[in-house]
PDB file of C-alpha atoms in Angstrom:
ATOM      1  CA  ASP Z   1      -7.489  -9.084  12.498  1.00 61.00           C
ATOM      2  CA  ALA Z   2     -10.649  -6.845  13.489  1.00 73.00           C
ATOM      3  CA  GLY Z   3     -10.209  -3.426  13.400  1.00 93.00           C
ATOM      4  CA  VAL Z   4     -11.347  -0.810  15.081  1.00 97.00           C
ATOM      5  CA  THR Z   5     -15.702  -1.025  15.269  1.00 97.00           C
ATOM      6  CA  GLN Z   6     -18.035   1.490  16.905  1.00 98.00           C
ATOM      7  CA  SER Z   7     -21.381   1.228  17.479  1.00 97.00           C
ATOM      8  CA  PRO Z   8     -23.952   2.105  16.701  1.00 97.00           C
ATOM      9  CA  THR Z   9     -23.086   3.355  13.103  1.00 97.00           C
ATOM     10  CA  HIS Z  10     -26.365   5.530  13.164  1.00 97.00           C
ATOM     11  CA  LEU Z  11     -28.466   7.189  16.190  1.00 96.00           C
ATOM     12  CA  ILE Z  12     -31.369   9.769  16.401  1.00 98.00           C
ATOM     13  CA  LYS Z  13     -31.280  12.293  19.517  1.00 97.00           C
ATOM     14  CA  THR Z  14     -33.342  15.033  20.808  1.00 97.00           C
ATOM     15  CA  ARG Z  15     -32.184  17.997  21.789  1.00 97.00           C
ATOM     16  CA  GLY Z  16     -31.128  17.871  26.017  1.00 97.00           C
ATOM     17  CA  GLN Z  17     -31.260  13.885  25.900  1.00 98.00           C
ATOM     18  CA  GLN Z  18     -27.839  12.192  27.060  1.00 98.00           C
ATOM     19  CA  VAL Z  19     -25.909   9.648  24.219  1.00 98.00           C
ATOM     20  CA  THR Z  20     -23.357   7.024  25.029  1.00 98.00           C
ATOM     21  CA  LEU Z  21     -21.269   6.013  21.712  1.00 98.00           C
ATOM     22  CA  ARG Z  22     -19.073   2.850  21.104  1.00 98.00           C
ATOM     23  CA  CYS Z  23     -15.508   1.992  20.509  1.00 98.00           C
ATOM     24  CA  SER Z  24     -13.516  -1.179  20.229  1.00 98.00           C
ATOM     25  CA  PRO Z  25      -9.836  -0.921  19.460  1.00 97.00           C
ATOM     26  CA  LYS Z  26      -7.723  -2.801  16.570  1.00 95.00           C
ATOM     27  CA  SER Z  27      -6.690  -6.324  18.466  1.00 93.00           C
ATOM     28  CA  GLY Z  28      -2.861  -4.819  20.321  1.00 90.00           C
ATOM     29  CA  HIS Z  29      -3.721  -1.412  20.549  1.00 92.00           C
ATOM     30  CA  ASP Z  30      -4.424   0.079  23.976  1.00 92.00           C
ATOM     31  CA  THR Z  31      -5.338   3.492  23.559  1.00 92.00           C
ATOM     32  CA  VAL Z  32      -8.501   5.409  22.269  1.00 95.00           C
ATOM     33  CA  SER Z  33      -9.073   8.864  21.034  1.00 95.00           C
ATOM     34  CA  TRP Z  34     -12.406  10.096  19.974  1.00 97.00           C
ATOM     35  CA  TYR Z  35     -12.481  12.911  16.884  1.00 97.00           C
ATOM     36  CA  GLN Z  36     -15.918  14.952  15.850  1.00 97.00           C
ATOM     37  CA  GLN Z  37     -16.469  15.458  12.112  1.00 96.00           C
ATOM     38  CA  ALA Z  38     -18.840  18.501  11.663  1.00 95.00           C
ATOM     39  CA  LEU Z  39     -20.570  18.001   7.901  1.00 92.00           C
ATOM     40  CA  GLY Z  40     -17.758  19.469   4.971  1.00 90.00           C
ATOM     41  CA  GLN Z  41     -15.161  19.700   8.645  1.00 92.00           C
ATOM     42  CA  GLY Z  42     -12.502  17.760   8.922  1.00 93.00           C
ATOM     43  CA  PRO Z  43     -12.088  15.960  12.371  1.00 95.00           C
ATOM     44  CA  GLN Z  44     -11.699  17.694  15.567  1.00 95.00           C
ATOM     45  CA  PHE Z  45     -10.166  15.785  18.679  1.00 94.00           C
ATOM     46  CA  ILE Z  46     -12.093  15.655  21.468  1.00 97.00           C
ATOM     47  CA  PHE Z  47     -10.093  13.616  23.587  1.00 95.00           C
ATOM     48  CA  GLN Z  48      -7.683  10.468  24.201  1.00 93.00           C
ATOM     49  CA  TYR Z  49      -7.943   7.366  26.855  1.00 94.00           C
ATOM     50  CA  TYR Z  50      -4.934   5.639  28.400  1.00 91.00           C
ATOM     51  CA  GLU Z  51      -5.017   2.827  30.987  1.00 91.00           C
ATOM     52  CA  GLU Z  52      -8.378   4.312  31.872  1.00 94.00           C
ATOM     53  CA  GLU Z  53      -7.477   7.617  32.060  1.00 93.00           C
ATOM     54  CA  GLU Z  54      -8.063  10.713  30.001  1.00 93.00           C
ATOM     55  CA  ARG Z  55      -4.885  11.937  28.652  1.00 90.00           C
ATOM     56  CA  GLN Z  56      -5.406  15.160  26.959  1.00 89.00           C
ATOM     57  CA  ARG Z  57      -9.059  16.647  26.032  1.00 93.00           C
ATOM     58  CA  GLY Z  58      -9.086  18.467  22.539  1.00 93.00           C
ATOM     59  CA  ASN Z  59     -11.684  21.809  23.173  1.00 94.00           C
ATOM     60  CA  PHE Z  60     -14.970  20.335  24.206  1.00 97.00           C
ATOM     61  CA  PRO Z  61     -17.183  21.433  27.034  1.00 97.00           C
ATOM     62  CA  ASP Z  62     -17.335  18.942  29.993  1.00 96.00           C
ATOM     63  CA  ARG Z  63     -20.675  18.087  28.298  1.00 98.00           C
ATOM     64  CA  PHE Z  64     -18.098  15.615  26.586  1.00 98.00           C
ATOM     65  CA  SER Z  65     -17.308  13.032  28.703  1.00 97.00           C
ATOM     66  CA  GLY Z  66     -15.677   9.445  28.079  1.00 97.00           C
ATOM     67  CA  HIS Z  67     -14.297   5.972  30.052  1.00 97.00           C
ATOM     68  CA  GLN Z  68     -12.229   3.754  29.015  1.00 97.00           C
ATOM     69  CA  PHE Z  69     -12.873  -0.145  30.757  1.00 97.00           C
ATOM     70  CA  PRO Z  70      -9.837  -2.882  31.561  1.00 96.00           C
ATOM     71  CA  ASN Z  71     -10.411  -4.908  28.061  1.00 95.00           C
ATOM     72  CA  TYR Z  72      -9.004  -1.422  26.307  1.00 96.00           C
ATOM     73  CA  SER Z  73     -12.765  -0.289  25.397  1.00 97.00           C
ATOM     74  CA  SER Z  74     -14.128   2.845  24.844  1.00 98.00           C
ATOM     75  CA  GLU Z  75     -17.140   4.802  25.592  1.00 98.00           C
ATOM     76  CA  LEU Z  76     -18.109   8.875  24.243  1.00 98.00           C
ATOM     77  CA  ASN Z  77     -20.848  10.149  26.890  1.00 98.00           C
ATOM     78  CA  VAL Z  78     -22.797  13.996  25.537  1.00 98.00           C
ATOM     79  CA  ASN Z  79     -25.151  14.429  28.160  1.00 97.00           C
ATOM     80  CA  ALA Z  80     -27.889  17.718  27.339  1.00 97.00           C
ATOM     81  CA  LEU Z  81     -27.604  17.276  23.941  1.00 98.00           C
ATOM     82  CA  LEU Z  82     -27.161  20.407  21.085  1.00 97.00           C
ATOM     83  CA  LEU Z  83     -28.680  20.972  17.788  1.00 97.00           C
ATOM     84  CA  GLY Z  84     -24.956  21.999  17.029  1.00 97.00           C
ATOM     85  CA  ASP Z  85     -23.908  18.384  18.481  1.00 98.00           C
ATOM     86  CA  SER Z  86     -25.167  16.418  15.267  1.00 98.00           C
ATOM     87  CA  ALA Z  87     -21.642  15.244  13.418  1.00 97.00           C
ATOM     88  CA  LEU Z  88     -19.886  11.986  12.472  1.00 97.00           C
ATOM     89  CA  TYR Z  89     -17.972  10.698  15.756  1.00 98.00           C
ATOM     90  CA  LEU Z  90     -14.817   8.899  14.814  1.00 98.00           C
ATOM     91  CA  CYS Z  91     -12.523   6.539  17.537  1.00 98.00           C
ATOM     92  CA  ALA Z  92      -8.535   5.766  16.544  1.00 96.00           C
ATOM     93  CA  SER Z  93      -6.635   3.348  18.236  1.00 95.00           C
ATOM     94  CA  SER Z  94      -3.148   3.234  18.810  1.00 90.00           C
ATOM     95  CA  LEU Z  95      -0.341   2.187  20.882  1.00 86.00           C
ATOM     96  CA  TYR Z  96      -0.104   3.996  23.763  1.00 80.00           C
ATOM     97  CA  GLY Z  97       3.552   5.584  23.622  1.00 70.00           C
ATOM     98  CA  ASP Z  98       4.786   4.317  20.897  1.00 67.00           C
ATOM     99  CA  SER Z  99       8.097   5.097  19.578  1.00 64.00           C
ATOM    100  CA  SER Z 100       7.697   3.288  15.852  1.00 66.00           C
ATOM    101  CA  ASN Z 101       5.539   5.836  15.792  1.00 75.00           C
ATOM    102  CA  GLN Z 102       3.109   3.946  13.925  1.00 81.00           C
ATOM    103  CA  PRO Z 103      -1.283   5.398  12.696  1.00 89.00           C
ATOM    104  CA  GLN Z 104      -3.910   5.898  14.442  1.00 92.00           C
ATOM    105  CA  HIS Z 105      -6.646   3.632  12.526  1.00 95.00           C
ATOM    106  CA  PHE Z 106     -10.263   4.571  12.597  1.00 97.00           C
ATOM    107  CA  GLY Z 107     -13.279   3.336  12.584  1.00 97.00           C
ATOM    108  CA  ASP Z 108     -16.405   4.423  10.049  1.00 96.00           C
ATOM    109  CA  GLY Z 109     -18.109   6.141  13.625  1.00 97.00           C
ATOM    110  CA  THR Z 110     -21.848   6.642  14.804  1.00 98.00           C
ATOM    111  CA  ARG Z 111     -23.660   8.887  12.876  1.00 97.00           C
ATOM    112  CA  LEU Z 112     -24.903  10.639  15.118  1.00 98.00           C
ATOM    113  CA  SER Z 113     -28.647  13.200  14.150  1.00 97.00           C
ATOM    114  CA  ILE Z 114     -30.156  16.163  17.111  1.00 97.00           C
ATOM    115  CA  LEU Z 115     -33.904  16.658  16.070  1.00 94.00           C
TER     116      LEU Z 115
ATOM    117  CA  ASP D   1       1.821  21.879  16.689  1.00 58.00           C
ATOM    118  CA  ALA D   2       2.362  22.812  13.002  1.00 60.00           C
ATOM    119  CA  LYS D   3      -0.381  24.006  10.263  1.00 87.00           C
ATOM    120  CA  THR D   4      -0.810  22.277   7.106  1.00 93.00           C
ATOM    121  CA  THR D   5      -1.959  24.527   4.072  1.00 94.00           C
ATOM    122  CA  GLN D   6      -3.381  22.219   0.752  1.00 96.00           C
ATOM    123  CA  PRO D   7      -6.050  23.174  -1.464  1.00 97.00           C
ATOM    124  CA  PRO D   8      -9.118  22.446  -1.241  1.00 96.00           C
ATOM    125  CA  SER D   9      -9.771  20.527  -4.665  1.00 97.00           C
ATOM    126  CA  MET D  10      -8.201  18.591  -7.605  1.00 97.00           C
ATOM    127  CA  ASP D  11      -8.671  16.735 -11.038  1.00 97.00           C
ATOM    128  CA  CYS D  12      -7.180  14.066 -12.013  1.00 96.00           C
ATOM    129  CA  ALA D  13      -7.475  11.412 -14.970  1.00 97.00           C
ATOM    130  CA  GLU D  14      -8.266   8.293 -14.337  1.00 97.00           C
ATOM    131  CA  GLY D  15      -5.041   6.316 -14.807  1.00 97.00           C
ATOM    132  CA  ARG D  16      -3.120   8.987 -14.312  1.00 97.00           C
ATOM    133  CA  ALA D  17      -0.664   9.802 -11.233  1.00 97.00           C
ATOM    134  CA  ALA D  18      -2.883  12.425  -9.277  1.00 98.00           C
ATOM    135  CA  ASN D  19      -0.026  14.866  -7.233  1.00 98.00           C
ATOM    136  CA  LEU D  20      -1.239  16.488  -3.873  1.00 98.00           C
ATOM    137  CA  PRO D  21       0.236  19.032  -2.537  1.00 97.00           C
ATOM    138  CA  CYS D  22       0.696  20.066   1.043  1.00 97.00           C
ATOM    139  CA  ASN D  23       2.795  23.586   2.672  1.00 96.00           C
ATOM    140  CA  HIS D  24       3.739  22.782   6.845  1.00 94.00           C
ATOM    141  CA  SER D  25       6.008  25.843   6.913  1.00 92.00           C
ATOM    142  CA  THR D  26       6.497  25.747  10.043  1.00 90.00           C
ATOM    143  CA  ILE D  27       6.854  21.949  10.923  1.00 91.00           C
ATOM    144  CA  SER D  28       9.534  21.085  13.950  1.00 87.00           C
ATOM    145  CA  GLY D  29      12.335  18.554  13.402  1.00 86.00           C
ATOM    146  CA  ASN D  30       9.986  16.392  15.524  1.00 83.00           C
ATOM    147  CA  GLU D  31       6.712  16.478  13.674  1.00 87.00           C
ATOM    148  CA  TYR D  32       6.152  13.592  11.431  1.00 90.00           C
ATOM    149  CA  VAL D  33       4.195  14.676   7.825  1.00 94.00           C
ATOM    150  CA  TYR D  34       1.418  11.933   7.712  1.00 95.00           C
ATOM    151  CA  TRP D  35      -1.776  11.912   5.022  1.00 97.00           C
ATOM    152  CA  TYR D  36      -4.657   9.762   5.286  1.00 97.00           C
ATOM    153  CA  ARG D  37      -7.967   9.914   2.597  1.00 98.00           C
ATOM    154  CA  GLN D  38     -11.568   9.823   3.604  1.00 97.00           C
ATOM    155  CA  ILE D  39     -13.653   8.271   1.133  1.00 95.00           C
ATOM    156  CA  HIS D  40     -17.615   9.469   1.868  1.00 87.00           C
ATOM    157  CA  SER D  41     -18.901   8.109   4.703  1.00 80.00           C
ATOM    158  CA  GLN D  42     -16.046   6.108   5.874  1.00 93.00           C
ATOM    159  CA  GLY D  43     -14.160   7.258   8.413  1.00 96.00           C
ATOM    160  CA  PRO D  44     -10.576   8.038   7.599  1.00 97.00           C
ATOM    161  CA  GLN D  45      -7.780   5.880   6.301  1.00 96.00           C
ATOM    162  CA  TYR D  46      -4.303   6.035   6.790  1.00 95.00           C
ATOM    163  CA  ILE D  47      -2.122   6.646   3.456  1.00 97.00           C
ATOM    164  CA  ILE D  48       1.393   6.996   4.197  1.00 96.00           C
ATOM    165  CA  HIS D  49       3.837   8.773   6.981  1.00 94.00           C
ATOM    166  CA  GLY D  50       7.071  10.442   7.344  1.00 93.00           C
ATOM    167  CA  LEU D  51      10.011  12.173   8.652  1.00 91.00           C
ATOM    168  CA  LYS D  52      12.481  13.593   6.133  1.00 91.00           C
ATOM    169  CA  ASN D  53      13.188  11.272   3.881  1.00 87.00           C
ATOM    170  CA  ASN D  54      10.690  10.329   0.719  1.00 94.00           C
ATOM    171  CA  GLU D  55       8.705   7.049   1.696  1.00 96.00           C
ATOM    172  CA  THR D  56       7.354   4.865  -1.118  1.00 97.00           C
ATOM    173  CA  ASN D  57       3.742   1.874  -0.083  1.00 96.00           C
ATOM    174  CA  GLU D  58       1.677  -0.140  -1.617  1.00 95.00           C
ATOM    175  CA  MET D  59      -1.062   1.995  -1.850  1.00 95.00           C
ATOM    176  CA  ALA D  60       1.530   5.914  -2.460  1.00 97.00           C
ATOM    177  CA  SER D  61       4.461   7.701  -2.146  1.00 98.00           C
ATOM    178  CA  LEU D  62       5.590  10.685  -0.308  1.00 98.00           C
ATOM    179  CA  ILE D  63       8.085  13.253  -1.410  1.00 98.00           C
ATOM    180  CA  ILE D  64       9.474  15.276   1.751  1.00 96.00           C
ATOM    181  CA  THR D  65      11.691  18.572   0.225  1.00 96.00           C
ATOM    182  CA  GLU D  66      14.778  19.071   1.718  1.00 95.00           C
ATOM    183  CA  ASP D  67      13.482  21.452   3.895  1.00 94.00           C
ATOM    184  CA  ARG D  68      10.791  19.758   5.083  1.00 95.00           C
ATOM    185  CA  LYS D  69       8.404  22.728   4.602  1.00 95.00           C
ATOM    186  CA  SER D  70       6.560  21.101   1.631  1.00 96.00           C
ATOM    187  CA  SER D  71       5.830  17.540   0.569  1.00 97.00           C
ATOM    188  CA  THR D  72       3.748  15.266  -1.884  1.00 98.00           C
ATOM    189  CA  LEU D  73       1.490  12.882  -2.278  1.00 98.00           C
ATOM    190  CA  ILE D  74       1.879  10.756  -5.462  1.00 98.00           C
ATOM    191  CA  LEU D  75      -0.963   8.194  -6.415  1.00 98.00           C
ATOM    192  CA  PRO D  76       0.827   6.992  -9.096  1.00 96.00           C
ATOM    193  CA  HIS D  77      -2.193   5.273 -11.099  1.00 95.00           C
ATOM    194  CA  ALA D  78      -5.214   7.324 -10.065  1.00 97.00           C
ATOM    195  CA  THR D  79      -8.441   5.077  -9.851  1.00 97.00           C
ATOM    196  CA  LEU D  80     -12.255   6.092  -9.538  1.00 97.00           C
ATOM    197  CA  ARG D  81     -12.104   4.727  -5.848  1.00 95.00           C
ATOM    198  CA  ASP D  82      -9.322   6.954  -5.429  1.00 97.00           C
ATOM    199  CA  THR D  83     -11.526   9.560  -4.962  1.00 97.00           C
ATOM    200  CA  ALA D  84     -11.995  11.290  -2.379  1.00 98.00           C
ATOM    201  CA  VAL D  85     -11.032  14.417   0.841  1.00 97.00           C
ATOM    202  CA  TYR D  86      -7.206  13.719   1.294  1.00 98.00           C
ATOM    203  CA  TYR D  87      -5.613  14.989   4.568  1.00 97.00           C
ATOM    204  CA  CYS D  88      -1.887  16.247   5.187  1.00 96.00           C
ATOM    205  CA  ILE D  89      -1.195  16.748   9.447  1.00 93.00           C
ATOM    206  CA  VAL D  90       2.083  17.331  11.601  1.00 90.00           C
ATOM    207  CA  ARG D  91       2.433  15.318  13.821  1.00 85.00           C
ATOM    208  CA  VAL D  92       4.667  14.887  16.845  1.00 77.00           C
ATOM    209  CA  ALA D  93       4.981  10.744  17.812  1.00 69.00           C
ATOM    210  CA  PRO D  94       3.920   9.513  20.556  1.00 64.00           C
ATOM    211  CA  GLY D  95       5.688   9.250  24.105  1.00 65.00           C
ATOM    212  CA  SER D  96       7.339  11.689  26.431  1.00 63.00           C
ATOM    213  CA  GLY D  97       3.701  13.001  26.964  1.00 64.00           C
ATOM    214  CA  ASN D  98       2.910  13.675  23.453  1.00 67.00           C
ATOM    215  CA  THR D  99      -0.282  11.825  22.847  1.00 71.00           C
ATOM    216  CA  GLY D 100       0.521  12.056  19.055  1.00 77.00           C
ATOM    217  CA  LYS D 101      -3.249  13.236  18.511  1.00 84.00           C
ATOM    218  CA  LEU D 102      -4.626  14.692  14.434  1.00 89.00           C
ATOM    219  CA  ILE D 103      -5.118  17.654  14.431  1.00 88.00           C
ATOM    220  CA  PHE D 104      -6.806  17.539  10.635  1.00 91.00           C
ATOM    221  CA  GLY D 105      -7.643  20.827   8.531  1.00 88.00           C
ATOM    222  CA  GLN D 106      -9.853  21.077   5.276  1.00 89.00           C
ATOM    223  CA  GLY D 107      -7.997  18.361   3.122  1.00 95.00           C
ATOM    224  CA  THR D 108      -8.146  18.573  -0.844  1.00 97.00           C
ATOM    225  CA  THR D 109     -11.302  16.838  -2.521  1.00 97.00           C
ATOM    226  CA  LEU D 110      -9.439  14.516  -5.373  1.00 98.00           C
ATOM    227  CA  GLN D 111     -11.969  14.324  -7.997  1.00 98.00           C
ATOM    228  CA  VAL D 112     -10.908  10.979 -10.361  1.00 97.00           C
ATOM    229  CA  LYS D 113     -12.598  11.648 -13.786  1.00 97.00           C
ATOM    230  CA  PRO D 114     -13.035   9.198 -16.198  1.00 95.00           C
TER     231      PRO D 114
END
């Protein structure tokens, strides 16, 4: 049973460029959440996707956008990259409206470095 | 969303129990206590969660006080591989418009020493 997979594992970009990160959820999950983790900090919620729609958004500018595909996989896009966007980007999957309250499962993230 | 307070760091001897405290004095009745840990360069790993009863699984035990204002994660026999950052999170169960997002604090860095 495959867990959450993210690609690529590492990425180097320069300021002003655009980047796309990818996530495949754990089998049986239909919801994907994205988090940003700066060095030495806890992960910060960016947004969540379910049924191909953004359901909730954290305090991030609209340079950060996402997409969810019919197979539940998801992409995170960041435009006009800034040095401060350097971070570990984490994807977590879960089951929407899960009354049994099962936990979100995380991938190992994409390490994005901005030069 | 309720906030949590954890000590920034703790040490534990290998083979001994590690007891990690967490304060969540503003927790609401419908919020669960979750624990995750993050080993360097990996994604957060789920450990355990509970509402008001004590919980135990193959990884750890979770003790929640009767007033639910604090909890303790217990790793019964810590090993070197348990060295990680441990996050205590309170979370509303998903559903009824709640996404069940996780709000992470700074966590506790647990160093298990030989």
